[in-house]
Tab-separated table of C-alpha atoms in Angstrom:
chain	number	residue	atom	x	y	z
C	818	UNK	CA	-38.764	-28.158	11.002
C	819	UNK	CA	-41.380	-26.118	9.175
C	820	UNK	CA	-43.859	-26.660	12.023
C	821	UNK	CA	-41.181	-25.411	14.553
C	822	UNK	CA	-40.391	-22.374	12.435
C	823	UNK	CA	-44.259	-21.529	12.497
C	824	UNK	CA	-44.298	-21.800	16.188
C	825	UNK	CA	-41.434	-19.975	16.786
C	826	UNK	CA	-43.285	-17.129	15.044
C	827	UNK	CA	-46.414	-17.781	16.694
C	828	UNK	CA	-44.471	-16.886	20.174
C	829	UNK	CA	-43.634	-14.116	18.888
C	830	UNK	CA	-46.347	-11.953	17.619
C	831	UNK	CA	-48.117	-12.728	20.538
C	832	UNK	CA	-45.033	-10.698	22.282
C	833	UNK	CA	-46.357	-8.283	19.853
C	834	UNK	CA	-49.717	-8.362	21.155
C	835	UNK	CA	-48.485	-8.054	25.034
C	836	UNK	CA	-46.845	-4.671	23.658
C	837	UNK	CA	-49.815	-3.339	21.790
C	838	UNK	CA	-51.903	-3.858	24.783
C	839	UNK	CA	-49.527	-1.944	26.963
C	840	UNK	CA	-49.807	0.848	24.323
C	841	UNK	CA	-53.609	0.609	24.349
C	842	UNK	CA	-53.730	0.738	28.407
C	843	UNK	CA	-55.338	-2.402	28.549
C	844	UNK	CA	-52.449	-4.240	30.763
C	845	UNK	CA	-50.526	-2.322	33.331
C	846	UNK	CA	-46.690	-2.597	34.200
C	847	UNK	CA	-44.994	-2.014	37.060
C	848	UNK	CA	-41.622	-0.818	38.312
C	849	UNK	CA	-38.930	-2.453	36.695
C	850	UNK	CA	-36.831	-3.556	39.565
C	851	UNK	CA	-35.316	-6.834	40.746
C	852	UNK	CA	-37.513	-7.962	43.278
C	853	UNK	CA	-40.707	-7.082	40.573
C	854	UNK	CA	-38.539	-9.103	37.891
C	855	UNK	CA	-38.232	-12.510	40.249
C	856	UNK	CA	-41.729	-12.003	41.354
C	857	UNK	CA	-43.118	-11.904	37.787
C	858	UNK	CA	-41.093	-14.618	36.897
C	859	UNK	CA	-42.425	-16.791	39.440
C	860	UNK	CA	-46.167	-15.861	38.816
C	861	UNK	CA	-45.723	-16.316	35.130
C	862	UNK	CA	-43.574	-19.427	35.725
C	863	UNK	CA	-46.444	-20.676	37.804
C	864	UNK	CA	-49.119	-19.564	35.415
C	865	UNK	CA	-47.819	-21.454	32.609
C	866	UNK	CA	-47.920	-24.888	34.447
C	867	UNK	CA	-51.790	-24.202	34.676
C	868	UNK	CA	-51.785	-22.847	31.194
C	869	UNK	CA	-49.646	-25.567	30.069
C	870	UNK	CA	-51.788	-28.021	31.855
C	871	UNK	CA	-55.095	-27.030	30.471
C	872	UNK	CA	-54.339	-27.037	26.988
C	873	UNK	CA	-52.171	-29.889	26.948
C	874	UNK	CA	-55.274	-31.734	28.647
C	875	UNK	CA	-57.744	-30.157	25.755
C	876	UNK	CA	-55.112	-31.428	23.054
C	877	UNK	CA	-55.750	-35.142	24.317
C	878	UNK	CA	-58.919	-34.993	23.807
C	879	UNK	CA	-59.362	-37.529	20.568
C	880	UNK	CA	-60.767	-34.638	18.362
C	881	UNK	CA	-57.536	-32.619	19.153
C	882	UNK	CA	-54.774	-35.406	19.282
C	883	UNK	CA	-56.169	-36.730	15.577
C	884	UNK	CA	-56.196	-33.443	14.244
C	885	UNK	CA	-53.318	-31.115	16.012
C	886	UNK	CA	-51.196	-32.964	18.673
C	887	UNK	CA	-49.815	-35.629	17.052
C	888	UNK	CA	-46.986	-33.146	15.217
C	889	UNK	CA	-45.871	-33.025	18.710
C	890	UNK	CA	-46.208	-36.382	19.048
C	891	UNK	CA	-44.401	-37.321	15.817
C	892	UNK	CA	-41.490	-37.797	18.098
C	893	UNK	CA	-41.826	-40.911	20.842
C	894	UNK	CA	-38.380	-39.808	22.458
C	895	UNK	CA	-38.372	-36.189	22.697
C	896	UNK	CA	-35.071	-34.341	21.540
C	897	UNK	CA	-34.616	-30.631	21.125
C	898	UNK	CA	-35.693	-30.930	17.970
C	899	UNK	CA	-39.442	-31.432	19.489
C	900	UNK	CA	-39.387	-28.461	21.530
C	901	UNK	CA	-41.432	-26.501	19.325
C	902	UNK	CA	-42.941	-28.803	16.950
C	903	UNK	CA	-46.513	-27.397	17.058
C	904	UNK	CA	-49.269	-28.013	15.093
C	905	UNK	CA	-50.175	-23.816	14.656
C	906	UNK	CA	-53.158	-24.421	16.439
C	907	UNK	CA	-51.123	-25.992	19.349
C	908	UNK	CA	-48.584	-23.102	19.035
C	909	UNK	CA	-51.290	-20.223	18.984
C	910	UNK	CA	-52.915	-21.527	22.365
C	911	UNK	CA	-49.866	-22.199	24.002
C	912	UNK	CA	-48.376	-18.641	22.987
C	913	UNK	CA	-51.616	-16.901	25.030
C	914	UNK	CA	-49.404	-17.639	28.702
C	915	UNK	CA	-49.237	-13.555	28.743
C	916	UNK	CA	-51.902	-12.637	27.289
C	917	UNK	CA	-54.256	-15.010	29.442
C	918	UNK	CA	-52.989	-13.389	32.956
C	919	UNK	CA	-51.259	-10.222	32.141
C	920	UNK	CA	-54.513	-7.994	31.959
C	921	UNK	CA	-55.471	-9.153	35.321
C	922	UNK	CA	-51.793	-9.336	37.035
C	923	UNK	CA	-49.109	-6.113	36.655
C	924	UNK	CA	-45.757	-7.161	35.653
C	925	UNK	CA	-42.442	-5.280	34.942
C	926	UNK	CA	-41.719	-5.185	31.058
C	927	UNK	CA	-38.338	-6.457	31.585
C	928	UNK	CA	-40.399	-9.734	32.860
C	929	UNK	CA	-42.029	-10.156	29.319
C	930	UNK	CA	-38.948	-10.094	27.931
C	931	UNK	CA	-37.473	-12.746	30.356
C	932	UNK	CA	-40.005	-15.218	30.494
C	933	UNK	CA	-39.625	-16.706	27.162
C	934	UNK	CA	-35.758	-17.180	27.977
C	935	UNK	CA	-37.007	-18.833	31.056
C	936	UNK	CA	-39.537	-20.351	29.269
C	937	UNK	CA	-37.576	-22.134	26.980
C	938	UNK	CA	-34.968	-23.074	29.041
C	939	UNK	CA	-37.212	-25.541	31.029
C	940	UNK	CA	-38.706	-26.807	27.771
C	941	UNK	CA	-35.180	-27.571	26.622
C	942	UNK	CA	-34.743	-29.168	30.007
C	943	UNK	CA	-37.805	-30.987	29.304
C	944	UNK	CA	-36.901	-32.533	25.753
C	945	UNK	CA	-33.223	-33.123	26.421
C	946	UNK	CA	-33.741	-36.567	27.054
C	947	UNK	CA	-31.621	-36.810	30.153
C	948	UNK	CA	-32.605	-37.112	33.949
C	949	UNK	CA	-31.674	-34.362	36.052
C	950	UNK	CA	-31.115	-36.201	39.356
C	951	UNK	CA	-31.566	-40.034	40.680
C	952	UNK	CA	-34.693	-41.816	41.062
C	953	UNK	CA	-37.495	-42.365	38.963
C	954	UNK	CA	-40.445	-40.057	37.278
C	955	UNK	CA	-41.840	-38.726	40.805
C	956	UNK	CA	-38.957	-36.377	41.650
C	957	UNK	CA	-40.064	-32.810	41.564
C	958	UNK	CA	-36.739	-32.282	38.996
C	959	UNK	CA	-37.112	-35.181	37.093
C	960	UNK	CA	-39.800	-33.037	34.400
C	961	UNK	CA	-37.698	-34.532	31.614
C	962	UNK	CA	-37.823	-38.230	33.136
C	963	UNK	CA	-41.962	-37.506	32.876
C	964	UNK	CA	-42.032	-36.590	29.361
C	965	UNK	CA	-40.157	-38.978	28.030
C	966	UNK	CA	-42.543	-40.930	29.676
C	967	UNK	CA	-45.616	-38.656	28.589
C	968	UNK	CA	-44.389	-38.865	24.743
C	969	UNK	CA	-43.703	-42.424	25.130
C	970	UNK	CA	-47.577	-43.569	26.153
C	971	UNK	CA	-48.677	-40.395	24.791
C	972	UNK	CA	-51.142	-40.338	27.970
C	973	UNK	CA	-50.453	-39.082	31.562
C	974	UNK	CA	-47.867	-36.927	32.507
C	975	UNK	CA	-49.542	-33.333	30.914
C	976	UNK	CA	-47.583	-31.129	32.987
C	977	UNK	CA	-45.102	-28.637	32.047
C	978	UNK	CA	-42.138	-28.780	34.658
C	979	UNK	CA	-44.152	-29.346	38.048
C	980	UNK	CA	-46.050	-32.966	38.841
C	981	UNK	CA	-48.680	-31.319	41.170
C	982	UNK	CA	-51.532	-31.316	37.894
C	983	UNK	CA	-50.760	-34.025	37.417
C	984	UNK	CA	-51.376	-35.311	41.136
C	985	UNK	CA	-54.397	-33.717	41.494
C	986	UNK	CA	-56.034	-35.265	38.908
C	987	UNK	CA	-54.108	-38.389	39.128
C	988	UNK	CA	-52.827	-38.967	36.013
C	989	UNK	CA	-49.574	-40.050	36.489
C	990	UNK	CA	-48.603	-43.500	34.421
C	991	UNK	CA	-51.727	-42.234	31.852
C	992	UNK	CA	-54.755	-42.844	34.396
C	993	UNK	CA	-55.933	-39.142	33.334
């Protein structure tokens, strides 16, 4: 709980950074409006399963996973419980999904104060330990059926909600 807690506040100030930046000119915003909201929310959405992908890669590597990804991978069947149970390290890199595009890519503001709803919504999805759908891990819905999977081998599988990472570099059943 403690490490979850942490996290949780990680997440945050780094909203705190995406605002000072603003202030400081260094990102720009656009319009809010509804088509710039769903936009945003698709480029960030999409961002994040690179992000995501990257440092969830990096936190395999046996330096990483002995020293700061195994208090995510306490749990072997994820629950909701696991969502954000980050070492702080873990938590700080993972919290940089704004930061890490935002000066390059406009958004509306009302999009940085979305994303982490949508955000957590598809991590919940993720650790709810039930399969969305029929078939097995390959479905493109079936993100939960992979982590289970992911958490269970603790290998493979180091995509957020979308397989395609994980296709590309084949690591699917922990070949990556």
């Amino acid at each position: 709980m403690r490490h979850s807690l942490v996290s949780i506040l990680l997440f945050g100030f780094s909203g705190l950074a995406v605002v000072y930046l603003i202030r400081q000119g260094m990102i720009g915003v656009r319009a809010d409006s509804l088509g710039n909201l769903l936009v945003g929310l698709v480029i960030l959405t999409l961002w994040n399963e690179i992000h995501f992908f990257v440092i969830h890669c990096l936190m395999h590597l046996p330096y990483f996973m002995k020293r700061v990804h195994w208090v995510h991978h306490r749990s072997w069947i994820p629950g909701v419980f696991s969502v954000y149970s980050f070492h702080p390290v873990e938590a700080l890199l993972l919290s940089t999904v704004p930061l890490t595009i935002a000066p390059w890519v406009d958004f509306a503001p009302s999009v940085f104060l979305l994303f982490p709803l949508v955000s957590i919504l598809l991590n919940f999805s993720g650790h709810a330990n039930y399969r969305f759908g029929q078939g097995g891990e390959a479905g493109w819905f079936h993100f939960a059926s992979r982590h289970n999977a992911h958490h269970e081998r603790s290998r493979g599988h180091y995509g957020f909600v979308l397989p395609v990472p994980d296709w590309r570099i084949k690591s699917k059943k922990g070949k990556g």
